[in-house]
Amino acid sequence: MSLALRQPAPAAGNLGLDGLIMLTERLTALLSAENQLLASRRPAELAGNQEEKHRLTALYAREMASFKSKAAEFKANQPGLVQRLQRRLDP
């Protein structure tokens, strides 16, 4: 079972809130699929997706840092998107 997502991940840069939400959803889906593989005792299948997971994780870290530095601006100008992002981040 390949966990690779069909669409290529966005390139590094300023994705904006829509891009950060999409990235969060993609990373969450990848991690969820990995958890399913582990639960079904198929850890060998994780190896093929490590590079993509590392790339998405690094991009997520950069984009979240960028978001946090502009959080007040986003909250003032795009409160709906900020709430949508918060819903994706809450467990």
mmCIF file of C-alpha atoms in Angstrom:
data_model
loop_
_atom_site.group_PDB
_atom_site.id
_atom_site.type_symbol
_atom_site.label_atom_id
_atom_site.label_comp_id
_atom_site.label_asym_id
_atom_site.label_seq_id
_atom_site.Cartn_x
_atom_site.Cartn_y
_atom_site.Cartn_z
ATOM 1 C CA MET A 1 0.000 0.000 0.000
ATOM 2 C CA SER A 2 1.568 3.251 -1.070
ATOM 3 C CA LEU A 3 0.877 6.272 1.058
ATOM 4 C CA ALA A 4 2.117 8.725 -1.540
ATOM 5 C CA LEU A 5 -0.427 11.369 -2.242
ATOM 6 C CA ARG A 6 -1.454 11.749 -5.836
ATOM 7 C CA GLN A 7 -0.796 15.483 -6.072
ATOM 8 C CA PRO A 8 2.728 16.824 -5.648
ATOM 9 C CA ALA A 9 3.260 18.803 -2.473
ATOM 10 C CA PRO A 10 3.491 22.557 -2.901
ATOM 11 C CA ALA A 11 6.932 24.047 -3.277
ATOM 12 C CA ALA A 12 8.508 25.988 -0.450
ATOM 13 C CA GLY A 13 7.431 29.568 -0.176
ATOM 14 C CA ASN A 14 4.583 31.583 1.133
ATOM 15 C CA LEU A 15 1.542 29.383 0.646
ATOM 16 C CA GLY A 16 -0.899 31.673 2.420
ATOM 17 C CA LEU A 17 -3.643 30.333 4.629
ATOM 18 C CA ASP A 18 -5.343 28.254 1.934
ATOM 19 C CA GLY A 19 -2.047 26.561 1.140
ATOM 20 C CA LEU A 20 -1.244 26.006 4.797
ATOM 21 C CA ILE A 21 -4.650 24.413 5.337
ATOM 22 C CA MET A 22 -4.133 22.142 2.314
ATOM 23 C CA LEU A 23 -0.645 21.228 3.525
ATOM 24 C CA THR A 24 -1.981 20.463 7.014
ATOM 25 C CA GLU A 25 -4.649 18.193 5.546
ATOM 26 C CA ARG A 26 -2.126 16.358 3.358
ATOM 27 C CA LEU A 27 0.323 15.818 6.188
ATOM 28 C CA THR A 28 -2.485 14.663 8.478
ATOM 29 C CA ALA A 29 -3.692 12.186 5.837
ATOM 30 C CA LEU A 30 -0.182 10.805 5.385
ATOM 31 C CA LEU A 31 0.325 10.362 9.127
ATOM 32 C CA SER A 32 -3.093 8.757 9.495
ATOM 33 C CA ALA A 33 -2.299 6.284 6.728
ATOM 34 C CA GLU A 34 1.016 5.485 8.420
ATOM 35 C CA ASN A 35 -0.803 4.827 11.678
ATOM 36 C CA GLN A 36 -3.114 2.419 9.856
ATOM 37 C CA LEU A 37 -0.134 0.553 8.457
ATOM 38 C CA LEU A 38 1.382 0.275 11.904
ATOM 39 C CA ALA A 39 -1.905 -0.891 13.396
ATOM 40 C CA SER A 40 -2.127 -3.587 10.731
ATOM 41 C CA ARG A 41 1.484 -4.607 11.436
ATOM 42 C CA ARG A 42 2.875 -3.601 8.059
ATOM 43 C CA PRO A 43 5.742 -1.262 9.040
ATOM 44 C CA ALA A 44 7.857 -2.231 6.032
ATOM 45 C CA GLU A 45 5.427 -0.295 3.841
ATOM 46 C CA LEU A 46 6.316 2.961 5.601
ATOM 47 C CA ALA A 47 9.752 3.205 4.014
ATOM 48 C CA GLY A 48 8.554 4.359 0.614
ATOM 49 C CA ASN A 49 6.987 7.523 1.980
ATOM 50 C CA GLN A 50 9.638 8.804 4.353
ATOM 51 C CA GLU A 51 11.113 11.303 1.900
ATOM 52 C CA GLU A 52 7.683 12.826 1.187
ATOM 53 C CA LYS A 53 6.834 12.917 4.882
ATOM 54 C CA HIS A 54 10.094 14.698 5.695
ATOM 55 C CA ARG A 55 9.539 17.176 2.883
ATOM 56 C CA LEU A 56 5.956 17.922 3.959
ATOM 57 C CA THR A 57 7.023 18.225 7.594
ATOM 58 C CA ALA A 58 9.806 20.682 6.776
ATOM 59 C CA LEU A 59 7.490 22.741 4.588
ATOM 60 C CA TYR A 60 4.840 22.704 7.314
ATOM 61 C CA ALA A 61 7.357 23.948 9.898
ATOM 62 C CA ARG A 62 8.425 26.831 7.633
ATOM 63 C CA GLU A 63 4.883 27.808 6.756
ATOM 64 C CA MET A 64 3.688 27.670 10.370
ATOM 65 C CA ALA A 65 6.583 29.905 11.414
ATOM 66 C CA SER A 66 5.597 32.343 8.682
ATOM 67 C CA PHE A 67 1.956 32.191 9.741
ATOM 68 C CA LYS A 68 2.805 32.797 13.390
ATOM 69 C CA SER A 69 4.839 35.860 12.475
ATOM 70 C CA LYS A 70 1.790 37.294 10.654
ATOM 71 C CA ALA A 71 -0.979 35.826 12.812
ATOM 72 C CA ALA A 72 -2.469 39.155 13.876
ATOM 73 C CA GLU A 73 -2.667 40.304 10.261
ATOM 74 C CA PHE A 74 -4.312 37.053 9.162
ATOM 75 C CA LYS A 75 -6.790 37.154 12.060
ATOM 76 C CA ALA A 76 -7.792 40.694 11.134
ATOM 77 C CA ASN A 77 -8.037 40.139 7.370
ATOM 78 C CA GLN A 78 -9.012 36.475 7.015
ATOM 79 C CA PRO A 79 -10.720 35.346 10.231
ATOM 80 C CA GLY A 80 -12.689 32.594 8.467
ATOM 81 C CA LEU A 81 -9.548 30.965 7.120
ATOM 82 C CA VAL A 82 -7.813 31.270 10.490
ATOM 83 C CA GLN A 83 -10.747 29.460 12.125
ATOM 84 C CA ARG A 84 -10.623 26.782 9.433
ATOM 85 C CA LEU A 85 -6.907 26.266 10.091
ATOM 86 C CA GLN A 86 -7.517 26.078 13.829
ATOM 87 C CA ARG A 87 -10.150 23.366 13.295
ATOM 88 C CA ARG A 88 -7.597 21.340 11.291
ATOM 89 C CA LEU A 89 -5.013 21.715 14.061
ATOM 90 C CA ASP A 90 -7.248 20.856 17.008
ATOM 91 C CA PRO A 91 -7.284 17.168 17.935
#
